[in-house]
Amino acid sequence: MVVLFDENESFDHYFGTYPNATNPAGEPAFHAKANTPSINGLTDGLLTSNPNSVNPQRLDRSQAVTCSQNHGYGAEESAFDGGLMDRFVERTGATGTGCDPKMVMDYFDGNTVTGLWNLAQSFSMSDNSYDTNFGPSTVGAINLVSGQTHGVSPATGGGIENGTINGDPDPSTANDDCAAGSASFPARAPGTAPQNVGDMLSDHHLTWGWFEGGFRPTSHDASGRAVCASRHVNVAGGASNDYSPHHEPFAYYPETANLHHTAPASADVIGQDDPASTPAADKVNHQYDLTDFDTALANDNLPAVSFLKAAQFEDGHPGNSDPLDEQRFIARAVDAIEESPEWNSTAIVIAYDDSDGWYDHQMSPIVNASSAAADTLSGAGRCGNTLDAKGNVRDPTAYQDRCGYGPRQPMLVISPFAKQNFVDHQITDQTSIMKFIEDNWQLGRIGNQSFDARAGSLGNMFDFAPDAARAPKVYLDPTTGLVTRTAPTVTPSGATPATPPTGGDDGSNPGDGDQGGNGDQGGDGGDQGDGGDQGGQGGDRGSRRGAGSGRRTTPAKPSIRVKCTTASKGKNITVACKVTGKDARKGATALRFRLVKGNKVLANTRAVVKKGTVATTLKTSRALHGRYTLRIAISHTGSAAASVASVVRFK
């Protein structure tokens, strides 16, 4: 799963007139498919007789760069005006130099947000998805990974009230060299409940990572602290730092913070837990630069879960970014992932951290009330109904400053398994993404009043039925957002494409290393019999990708041997493995199986080793005949990744 988490857009601001675009001369044209479903958008009445003080107006491509609106916790509640949705100009309209507060009502269409509209045509989109809470970027980012913004220290301060983050405080300088704040959640004691989804993934020995533009330090100061000074300009020539500390949610948790922005030692360890021997201050802790995602993608080593955050000039945040710069980032990321072997088993979710205060006509359901000083939705100090029929506080233990849901936002799912040209009307929020991760990998729930327990499901945006038609790839031109026939040569970060080491074959053929046999697992009737010893010190295969004339060695790889047998019956490929070696007797080991033909992944699954054995089934879309490659990736606690491959034949 790959989550592209962009900045500051309401649903009406990007999709209010979908699928109808104006199509003026000189702008990329958008023409909807005949069967495009309707959405809850800007009706003729809302466009011509809006309850706000002005009507919404269309913004064209020349107006892509705008002021950022007021998207504070209390300001957004005030704009809702108790559900009348009529105070946006007065409460969230930007009033700074050169800003017109009336612009808060305006919207783009498919001639500017062209790429997203084209993705919605071919995949799945929601028109009923919301901010988990009211408030700006940090609130949304932390809700994405924990659903819980309460419990931070200090308990009060800029962007913090009642121990709850409701603004944009920077993470503590004790967690992030490039930050300038003091906000931090308490360190997680061993054996205690997880605080964020990263904790949960690590607890289950799954790979994951947060990849953010500008995270790689440009230098270090005299004291050794990292300096994050890389900068870029947007389409209007405005410059901004690439890295924003308050957009990095895992930096607020000591156990997932990468204090010195330490880079991974190699492509093999991206997504892995750091070895226990690494000094805590130098741990990578799953926090990476966006270019590290390029490297993982190029080396066929994507983590199970990846969060991608663009550099600020491409993150969509009005003021420092815009829809055109954001489109380049989205198109590059989607194109590159579609071109990778991982595509056949991947879901990309495009979501946003807050609405920026932009107008949206749809009142959100208030599923969590609050009566803090910052609340204004239902009157001074109130957001929603915190009292029962007798006037008593409904839940005196409820954390305050977490009123939600907040404003409506875009959300799209891009995947072979996504429903095609589909609009989901079921209620979801930012924590629905975390809930999907929790359910897909059976992680459980965070607890402690996290919103994941009440989140709506993303399941209606997918169709996993075995006989369902799979959505085809859709390549976007990063500049125009128009659909192209072939994939541009791009990387998500926009940097020079990362390439795997050269010198060996591409991993689709067995090598000359220790496989314990010739790799020919063929047999009559599709029964491959004994596959031989495919391990040997964690996958010494000789010509493992990039190994060349000798085996590629990595000292940190586990000493594990994997011996598998396989058999086929129709569309099902069963794999049974014995796992031995000194490291197999300690720590936790998981195997990821992928059946491939060249660079195309036909089936994949993951299984945890229990008592030295694994038995699992790979499900293919059709019965297979001929030669294929079975790749097995080995994940072991405290060790680098390792992999093996053998040829299999089906008759």
XYZ file of C-alpha atoms in Angstrom:
651
model
C 0.000 0.000 0.000
C 1.254 3.467 -0.948
C -0.392 6.577 0.523
C 0.210 9.881 -1.282
C -0.626 12.363 1.457
C -0.984 15.825 -0.027
C -1.905 19.207 1.382
C -4.876 21.440 1.964
C -7.750 20.899 -0.451
C -11.499 20.619 0.035
C -13.582 18.364 -2.161
C -15.535 21.187 -3.832
C -12.302 23.113 -4.464
C -10.967 20.259 -6.650
C -14.040 18.250 -7.707
C -17.061 20.549 -7.220
C -18.116 20.487 -10.898
C -16.852 16.969 -11.733
C -17.219 15.591 -14.361
C -18.054 18.797 -16.241
C -15.081 20.935 -17.282
C -15.248 24.257 -19.099
C -12.582 23.309 -21.675
C -11.452 26.799 -22.775
C -8.947 27.100 -25.585
C -5.320 26.701 -24.524
C -5.991 24.472 -21.508
C -5.824 20.644 -21.382
C -9.284 19.400 -22.287
C -11.273 16.973 -20.172
C -14.163 14.934 -21.565
C -15.922 12.542 -19.212
C -16.814 8.992 -20.084
C -20.465 8.455 -20.891
C -21.086 6.292 -17.824
C -19.430 8.603 -15.268
C -21.481 8.563 -12.040
C -22.790 11.760 -10.470
C -21.301 13.262 -7.319
C -22.426 15.432 -4.429
C -20.903 18.605 -5.846
C -21.706 22.203 -6.677
C -25.263 22.371 -8.006
C -26.590 25.193 -10.170
C -28.177 26.657 -7.040
C -24.884 26.644 -5.120
C -23.098 28.228 -8.098
C -25.631 31.016 -8.648
C -27.458 31.515 -5.320
C -24.941 30.404 -2.695
C -25.796 31.036 0.996
C -22.351 32.611 1.461
C -21.809 36.292 0.703
C -20.443 35.528 -2.799
C -20.915 32.748 -5.341
C -18.150 30.284 -6.240
C -16.122 31.194 -9.325
C -13.991 28.984 -11.594
C -10.207 29.384 -11.389
C -8.234 28.570 -14.536
C -4.653 27.332 -14.926
C -3.250 30.860 -14.879
C -4.689 31.242 -11.360
C -3.292 27.963 -10.018
C -1.070 29.678 -7.416
C -3.285 31.158 -4.689
C -3.060 32.438 -1.148
C -3.435 29.903 1.641
C -6.747 30.325 3.467
C -7.332 30.325 7.215
C -7.547 26.663 8.198
C -7.352 26.914 11.974
C -9.354 24.566 14.180
C -11.758 27.247 15.449
C -11.911 29.176 12.158
C -13.090 26.130 10.229
C -15.781 25.431 12.816
C -16.925 29.064 12.605
C -17.161 28.890 8.812
C -19.569 25.960 9.191
C -21.842 28.247 11.267
C -23.642 25.428 13.049
C -24.203 23.580 9.760
C -25.436 26.492 7.652
C -22.100 26.467 5.770
C -22.369 30.187 5.030
C -19.479 32.007 6.788
C -16.457 30.948 4.762
C -15.591 34.405 3.407
C -15.699 35.952 6.891
C -14.059 33.104 8.837
C -11.581 31.295 6.589
C -11.018 33.656 3.653
C -7.388 34.790 3.385
C -6.860 38.452 4.284
C -3.081 38.844 3.915
C -1.328 41.184 1.528
C -2.512 40.537 -2.019
C -5.189 38.064 -0.877
C -8.914 38.360 -1.528
C -11.037 36.560 1.088
C -13.759 35.962 -1.522
C -11.426 33.536 -3.305
C -12.064 31.000 -0.520
C -15.273 30.142 -2.396
C -13.608 29.394 -5.731
C -12.812 26.092 -7.407
C -10.723 24.390 -10.088
C -12.054 21.982 -12.698
C -10.662 19.259 -14.953
C -8.688 21.744 -17.047
C -6.375 22.428 -14.074
C -6.821 19.390 -11.804
C -6.634 17.310 -14.977
C -4.591 14.400 -13.679
C -6.806 13.731 -10.668
C -9.966 13.940 -12.787
C -8.485 11.425 -15.244
C -7.550 9.075 -12.407
C -11.099 9.333 -11.061
C -12.373 8.291 -14.506
C -10.454 5.019 -14.407
C -10.336 4.153 -10.724
C -12.314 4.888 -7.541
C -13.070 8.179 -5.797
C -15.010 9.153 -2.669
C -17.305 12.173 -2.444
C -18.037 11.591 1.241
C -14.627 11.556 2.954
C -13.626 13.981 5.705
C -10.896 15.379 7.883
C -10.917 13.315 11.061
C -10.945 16.574 13.050
C -11.155 20.246 12.260
C -7.771 21.927 12.020
C -4.565 22.219 9.978
C -1.820 19.936 8.655
C -0.343 18.459 11.826
C -3.780 17.408 13.071
C -4.476 15.567 9.829
C -1.025 13.988 9.615
C -1.174 12.576 13.143
C -4.728 11.350 12.622
C -3.561 9.518 9.496
C -1.064 7.454 11.488
C -2.723 7.222 14.911
C -6.258 8.650 14.930
C -5.265 10.180 18.252
C -4.029 13.759 18.696
C -4.267 13.804 22.514
C -1.540 13.145 25.072
C 1.152 15.418 23.707
C 3.634 17.350 25.818
C 3.639 20.251 26.592
C -0.078 20.278 27.421
C -0.540 23.884 26.307
C 1.203 26.146 23.844
C 1.035 27.188 20.218
C -1.237 24.690 18.474
C -1.828 22.672 21.682
C -4.751 22.900 24.114
C -5.774 20.458 26.863
C -2.899 18.174 25.910
C -4.302 17.857 22.380
C -2.734 19.051 19.136
C -5.240 21.262 17.333
C -2.750 23.416 15.400
C 0.680 23.159 13.755
C 3.318 22.899 16.492
C 6.697 21.653 15.282
C 7.957 18.356 16.683
C 10.448 18.510 19.514
C 14.055 19.253 18.633
C 14.806 16.140 20.715
C 13.055 14.119 17.982
C 14.029 16.030 14.825
C 17.203 18.037 14.186
C 15.431 20.090 11.511
C 12.456 21.038 13.711
C 12.072 24.090 15.912
C 9.457 22.998 18.433
C 8.870 21.033 21.614
C 5.807 18.875 20.860
C 6.258 15.172 21.546
C 4.208 12.213 22.617
C 5.692 10.194 25.472
C 8.143 7.436 24.615
C 6.492 4.055 24.320
C 7.577 1.736 27.098
C 8.440 -1.859 26.124
C 5.406 -4.106 26.087
C 2.876 -1.264 26.072
C 0.165 -0.568 23.500
C 1.156 0.952 20.148
C 0.773 4.700 19.661
C 0.771 4.787 15.863
C 0.403 2.493 12.887
C 4.192 2.336 12.514
C 4.410 0.746 15.955
C 1.770 -1.765 14.922
C 3.526 -2.675 11.679
C 6.857 -3.091 13.474
C 5.237 -5.205 16.186
C 4.042 -7.549 13.419
C 7.455 -7.585 11.698
C 6.136 -5.806 8.603
C 8.141 -3.362 6.523
C 7.009 0.249 6.284
C 8.281 3.771 5.786
C 7.463 7.492 5.638
C 9.199 9.062 2.634
C 9.319 12.869 2.516
C 10.878 15.312 0.084
C 13.828 17.222 1.571
C 14.314 14.815 4.472
C 17.919 14.084 3.443
C 20.180 16.656 5.202
C 22.055 19.143 3.066
C 24.738 19.492 5.755
C 25.437 19.214 9.478
C 26.237 22.073 11.812
C 29.199 22.315 14.191
C 27.361 20.281 16.829
C 26.574 17.496 14.363
C 22.877 18.299 14.000
C 21.336 17.798 10.576
C 20.470 20.828 8.448
C 17.581 20.468 5.975
C 18.083 23.399 3.610
C 17.154 22.078 0.166
C 14.733 24.384 -1.655
C 12.730 24.462 -4.872
C 10.519 26.989 -6.669
C 6.915 26.445 -7.761
C 5.417 27.324 -11.154
C 5.135 30.979 -10.105
C 8.797 31.160 -9.060
C 8.086 31.167 -5.319
C 10.758 29.374 -3.292
C 10.190 27.225 -0.202
C 12.132 24.706 1.864
C 11.514 21.159 0.688
C 11.134 19.664 4.175
C 8.433 20.677 6.634
C 8.871 19.138 10.110
C 5.224 19.559 11.118
C 4.179 17.492 8.092
C 6.147 14.483 9.433
C 3.810 12.793 11.946
C 6.206 10.058 13.055
C 8.660 12.718 14.280
C 6.283 13.422 17.184
C 6.923 9.930 18.621
C 10.391 9.144 20.030
C 10.193 5.490 19.019
C 9.590 6.344 15.335
C 11.639 9.549 15.082
C 14.808 9.757 12.987
C 16.568 12.454 15.002
C 19.549 13.072 12.744
C 17.771 12.195 9.472
C 20.072 9.204 9.102
C 19.928 7.566 5.664
C 19.421 3.803 5.185
C 22.644 1.841 4.763
C 21.491 0.186 1.531
C 18.469 -0.484 -0.653
C 17.982 -3.851 1.078
C 17.214 -2.354 4.489
C 14.630 0.240 3.401
C 11.472 -0.482 5.374
C 13.222 -2.757 7.860
C 13.514 -2.238 11.608
C 16.941 -0.947 12.648
C 19.283 -3.470 14.291
C 19.118 -3.344 18.069
C 22.816 -2.457 18.217
C 22.291 0.859 16.403
C 22.558 3.855 18.789
C 19.097 5.277 19.340
C 20.085 8.746 18.142
C 21.254 7.338 14.797
C 18.335 5.047 14.077
C 16.586 5.436 10.741
C 13.310 4.352 12.369
C 11.494 4.002 9.026
C 11.811 7.723 8.209
C 13.328 8.416 4.799
C 13.897 10.892 2.040
C 11.580 10.615 -0.962
C 14.548 9.531 -3.091
C 14.816 6.426 -0.887
C 11.400 5.396 -2.195
C 12.820 5.689 -5.726
C 15.637 3.365 -4.680
C 13.290 0.832 -3.057
C 11.057 0.864 -6.134
C 13.973 0.400 -8.535
C 15.345 -2.485 -6.462
C 12.007 -4.308 -6.211
C 12.016 -3.765 -2.456
C 8.924 -1.713 -1.650
C 7.836 -1.870 1.995
C 4.433 -3.339 2.735
C 3.204 0.168 3.612
C 4.696 3.421 2.309
C 3.608 6.986 3.025
C 4.791 9.521 0.434
C 5.038 13.249 1.161
C 6.126 15.588 -1.607
C 8.586 18.422 -1.126
C 6.673 21.564 -0.166
C 6.671 23.082 -3.656
C 4.842 19.985 -4.960
C 2.635 19.061 -1.996
C -0.433 21.062 -3.122
C -0.412 23.482 -0.156
C -1.650 26.880 -1.390
C 0.952 29.592 -0.926
C 4.004 27.399 -1.474
C 2.455 24.948 -3.958
C -0.492 24.617 -6.329
C -2.478 22.048 -8.370
C -0.001 22.074 -11.283
C 3.088 21.368 -9.179
C 1.122 18.806 -7.151
C 0.011 17.128 -10.377
C 3.635 16.551 -11.371
C 4.278 14.728 -8.100
C 1.108 12.607 -8.303
C 1.647 11.686 -11.955
C 5.288 10.742 -11.424
C 4.458 8.570 -8.423
C 1.511 6.779 -10.053
C 3.359 6.252 -13.355
C 6.466 4.850 -11.646
C 4.507 2.460 -9.414
C 2.403 1.247 -12.347
C 5.594 0.437 -14.244
C 7.030 -1.596 -11.357
C 6.572 -5.339 -10.738
C 4.743 -4.359 -7.533
C 1.766 -2.842 -9.381
C -0.296 -6.041 -9.586
C -0.518 -6.238 -5.795
C -0.562 -2.551 -4.874
C -3.148 -0.003 -3.793
C -2.331 3.710 -4.012
C -4.455 6.043 -1.893
C -4.422 9.783 -2.611
C -5.624 11.782 0.382
C -5.180 15.179 2.057
C -4.218 16.431 5.493
C -6.720 19.310 5.716
C -9.032 21.492 3.623
C -7.024 24.763 3.870
C -10.341 26.402 4.796
C -11.560 26.253 1.167
C -15.327 26.269 0.756
C -17.156 22.970 0.689
C -20.929 22.909 0.847
C -21.311 19.563 2.656
C -21.702 19.659 6.425
C -19.700 16.873 8.029
C -21.262 14.444 10.502
C -20.067 15.344 14.007
C -19.149 11.948 15.422
C -16.966 13.308 18.228
C -17.973 16.404 20.175
C -15.760 18.805 22.137
C -16.314 21.652 24.575
C -12.892 23.320 24.607
C -12.132 27.021 24.504
C -11.122 26.756 20.835
C -14.466 25.257 19.769
C -16.989 27.456 17.943
C -19.239 25.252 15.790
C -22.262 25.180 18.108
C -21.502 28.383 19.974
C -18.626 29.634 22.089
C -16.756 26.685 23.556
C -18.908 24.037 21.893
C -18.652 21.739 18.908
C -21.440 19.196 18.739
C -23.569 17.974 21.585
C -21.448 17.150 24.626
C -24.455 16.993 27.006
C -27.166 14.383 27.432
C -30.906 15.073 27.760
C -30.471 15.938 31.460
C -27.682 18.421 30.832
C -24.930 16.160 32.081
C -21.628 15.733 30.272
C -21.987 12.652 28.077
C -18.463 11.385 28.622
C -16.299 13.284 31.123
C -13.302 11.124 30.138
C -13.451 12.163 26.465
C -10.398 14.056 25.183
C -11.151 17.637 24.146
C -10.120 19.661 21.054
C -10.836 16.677 18.807
C -14.149 17.707 17.292
C -14.871 15.929 14.043
C -15.418 15.039 11.419
C -14.007 18.189 9.887
C -14.303 19.474 6.287
C -14.807 17.200 3.289
C -11.759 16.322 1.174
C -10.861 14.388 -1.976
C -9.843 10.746 -1.657
C -8.955 8.387 -4.520
C -7.890 4.742 -4.719
C -5.628 3.752 -7.623
C -5.168 -0.006 -7.966
C -5.816 -2.962 -10.267
C -8.376 -3.907 -7.617
C -10.105 -0.493 -7.566
C -13.612 -0.252 -8.946
C -13.456 1.557 -12.269
C -14.976 5.007 -12.810
C -16.639 4.609 -9.432
C -17.766 7.129 -6.816
C -18.076 5.891 -3.245
C -20.746 7.660 -1.179
C -20.034 5.904 2.118
C -18.656 8.015 4.977
C -14.900 7.752 5.486
C -12.193 9.888 7.059
C -8.410 10.013 7.301
C -8.343 7.163 9.812
C -10.175 4.938 7.307
C -6.773 4.620 5.614
C -5.206 3.412 8.842
C -8.134 1.072 9.408
C -7.591 -0.474 5.961
C -3.931 -1.065 6.833
C -4.880 -2.537 10.208
C -7.417 -4.898 8.653
C -5.329 -5.923 5.636
C -2.411 -6.964 7.832
C -4.526 -7.987 10.848
C -2.912 -5.512 13.232
C -5.850 -4.846 15.553
C -6.802 -1.348 16.751
C -4.813 1.342 18.526
C -7.336 2.015 21.295
C -7.135 5.020 23.650
C -10.012 6.805 21.871
C -8.385 6.531 18.449
C -10.832 7.259 15.651
C -9.842 4.026 13.872
C -12.478 2.223 15.958
C -15.289 4.227 14.340
C -13.816 4.819 10.880
C -15.743 3.874 7.774
C -14.270 1.265 5.455
C -12.461 1.843 2.159
C -13.625 -1.615 1.102
C -16.421 -0.323 -1.130
C -13.816 1.315 -3.379
C -12.307 -2.095 -4.215
C -13.479 -5.256 -5.912
C -11.391 -8.240 -4.824
C -13.653 -10.867 -6.386
C -11.510 -13.443 -8.260
C -13.509 -12.995 -11.478
C -13.675 -9.179 -11.333
C -12.148 -7.206 -14.198
C -8.913 -5.577 -13.085
C -8.447 -1.871 -13.687
C -5.833 -1.206 -16.394
C -2.873 1.114 -15.925
C -3.431 4.792 -16.661
C -0.301 6.808 -17.395
C -0.407 10.582 -16.911
C 1.658 13.311 -18.482
C 3.094 15.045 -15.383
C 2.735 18.528 -16.933
C -0.709 18.403 -18.535
C -2.336 15.602 -16.536
C -3.561 14.081 -19.804
C -3.539 10.308 -20.299
C -0.599 9.030 -22.342
C -0.161 5.698 -24.112
C 3.242 4.970 -22.625
C 4.678 5.642 -19.206
C 7.048 8.604 -18.956
C 10.451 7.722 -17.500
C 9.985 9.232 -14.060
C 10.580 8.673 -10.356
C 8.247 9.832 -7.559
C 10.850 12.292 -6.236
C 11.628 13.730 -9.663
C 15.318 13.046 -9.111
C 17.488 11.080 -11.505
C 15.890 7.625 -11.694
C 17.427 5.190 -9.246
C 18.681 2.013 -10.908
C 19.471 -1.413 -9.494
C 23.122 -2.448 -9.350
C 24.320 -3.829 -12.678
C 26.464 -6.801 -13.598
C 24.121 -9.767 -13.104
C 20.855 -10.848 -14.609
C 17.552 -9.286 -13.618
C 16.724 -11.942 -11.068
C 14.253 -13.749 -13.329
C 16.658 -16.678 -13.830
C 18.298 -18.868 -11.220
C 21.910 -18.076 -10.437
C 24.999 -20.112 -9.849
C 24.987 -19.731 -6.099
C 23.839 -22.115 -3.433
C 20.307 -23.169 -4.259
C 20.745 -26.759 -3.158
C 19.744 -27.971 -6.599
C 19.382 -26.775 -10.155
C 16.231 -24.778 -9.510
C 14.182 -26.983 -11.841
C 11.194 -27.857 -9.746
C 9.182 -29.317 -12.617
C 7.132 -32.435 -12.521
C 4.164 -34.031 -14.151
C 0.734 -32.483 -13.813
C 2.083 -29.291 -12.307
C 3.508 -30.977 -9.221
C 6.951 -29.435 -8.848
C 8.060 -31.748 -6.083
C 11.123 -30.837 -4.016
C 12.330 -27.344 -4.854
C 15.714 -27.815 -3.252
C 17.518 -25.664 -0.734
C 16.721 -22.088 -1.790
C 18.343 -20.328 1.139
C 21.949 -20.685 2.124
C 22.832 -17.804 4.457
C 19.724 -15.850 3.656
C 19.734 -16.135 -0.077
C 23.274 -16.505 -1.487
C 22.149 -17.141 -5.051
C 25.194 -16.053 -6.969
C 23.445 -13.944 -9.547
C 20.921 -12.318 -7.254
C 20.048 -9.004 -8.838
C 23.279 -7.096 -9.360
C 25.605 -9.825 -8.124
C 27.517 -10.296 -11.374
C 30.252 -12.907 -11.324
C 30.076 -13.583 -7.616
C 27.532 -13.484 -4.912
C 26.531 -10.169 -3.429
C 27.102 -10.277 0.301
C 25.545 -8.160 3.036
C 26.959 -8.826 6.502
C 23.677 -8.108 8.251
C 21.671 -10.726 6.362
C 20.199 -13.506 8.475
C 21.655 -17.001 8.513
C 18.531 -18.749 7.301
C 17.958 -21.571 4.826
C 14.625 -22.031 3.080
C 13.610 -25.324 1.465
C 10.274 -25.360 -0.350
C 8.042 -27.696 -2.296
C 5.341 -26.432 -4.639
C 2.306 -27.884 -6.365
C -0.351 -26.440 -8.644
C -4.032 -27.140 -9.044
C -5.893 -24.890 -11.412
C -5.400 -21.289 -10.342
C -3.938 -22.205 -6.949
C -0.211 -22.678 -6.330
C 0.552 -24.191 -2.934
C 3.947 -23.614 -1.353
C 5.248 -25.460 1.724
C 8.613 -24.475 3.199
C 10.946 -25.573 5.953
C 13.065 -22.808 7.469
C 16.322 -23.697 9.194
C 19.538 -21.996 10.276
C 20.797 -20.399 13.454
C 18.790 -17.184 12.996
C 15.601 -19.145 12.344
C 15.663 -20.213 15.975
C 15.567 -16.664 17.320
C 13.539 -13.599 16.483
C 10.658 -13.556 14.021
C 10.837 -14.533 10.370
C 8.382 -13.872 7.559
C 8.513 -14.942 3.920
C 7.064 -13.023 1.010
C 6.328 -15.150 -2.073
C 5.996 -13.728 -5.568
C 5.374 -15.740 -8.710
C 6.679 -13.752 -11.675
C 7.121 -13.976 -15.423
C 9.862 -11.571 -16.452
C 8.943 -8.351 -14.642
C 5.251 -9.182 -14.272
C 4.043 -10.340 -10.854
C 1.309 -12.951 -11.329
C 0.591 -13.686 -7.686
C 1.998 -12.826 -4.303
C 1.388 -13.453 -0.642
C 3.133 -13.222 2.702
C 3.319 -15.703 5.568
C 4.904 -15.765 9.018
C 7.173 -18.689 9.883
C 5.810 -20.735 12.774
C 7.813 -23.545 14.324
C 10.134 -23.586 11.346
C 7.457 -24.114 8.686
C 5.294 -22.116 6.293
C 2.370 -23.268 4.181
C 0.554 -20.841 1.926
C -1.300 -20.536 -1.375
C -0.682 -18.212 -4.298
C -3.814 -17.456 -6.305
C -3.420 -16.640 -10.000
C -5.982 -15.263 -12.446
C -5.661 -18.330 -14.686
C -4.084 -21.777 -14.765
C -0.394 -21.469 -15.621
C 1.720 -23.412 -18.101
C 5.443 -23.099 -18.800
C 8.400 -21.589 -16.940
C 8.006 -19.031 -14.157
C 10.136 -17.694 -11.332
C 9.271 -18.033 -7.664
C 10.883 -15.257 -5.649
C 11.037 -15.483 -1.882
C 11.937 -12.468 0.225
C 13.105 -13.195 3.778
C 12.317 -10.716 6.540
C 13.876 -11.336 9.938
C 13.864 -9.296 13.121
C 16.983 -7.165 13.423
C 18.453 -8.270 10.086
C 18.652 -6.929 6.589
C 16.378 -8.275 3.891
C 17.392 -11.306 1.856
C 15.861 -13.021 -1.131
C 16.068 -16.177 -3.212
C 14.617 -17.272 -6.549
C 14.083 -20.531 -8.405
C 12.565 -21.467 -11.736
C 9.310 -23.449 -11.570
C 7.527 -25.162 -14.437
C 3.857 -25.959 -14.814
C 2.444 -28.456 -17.315
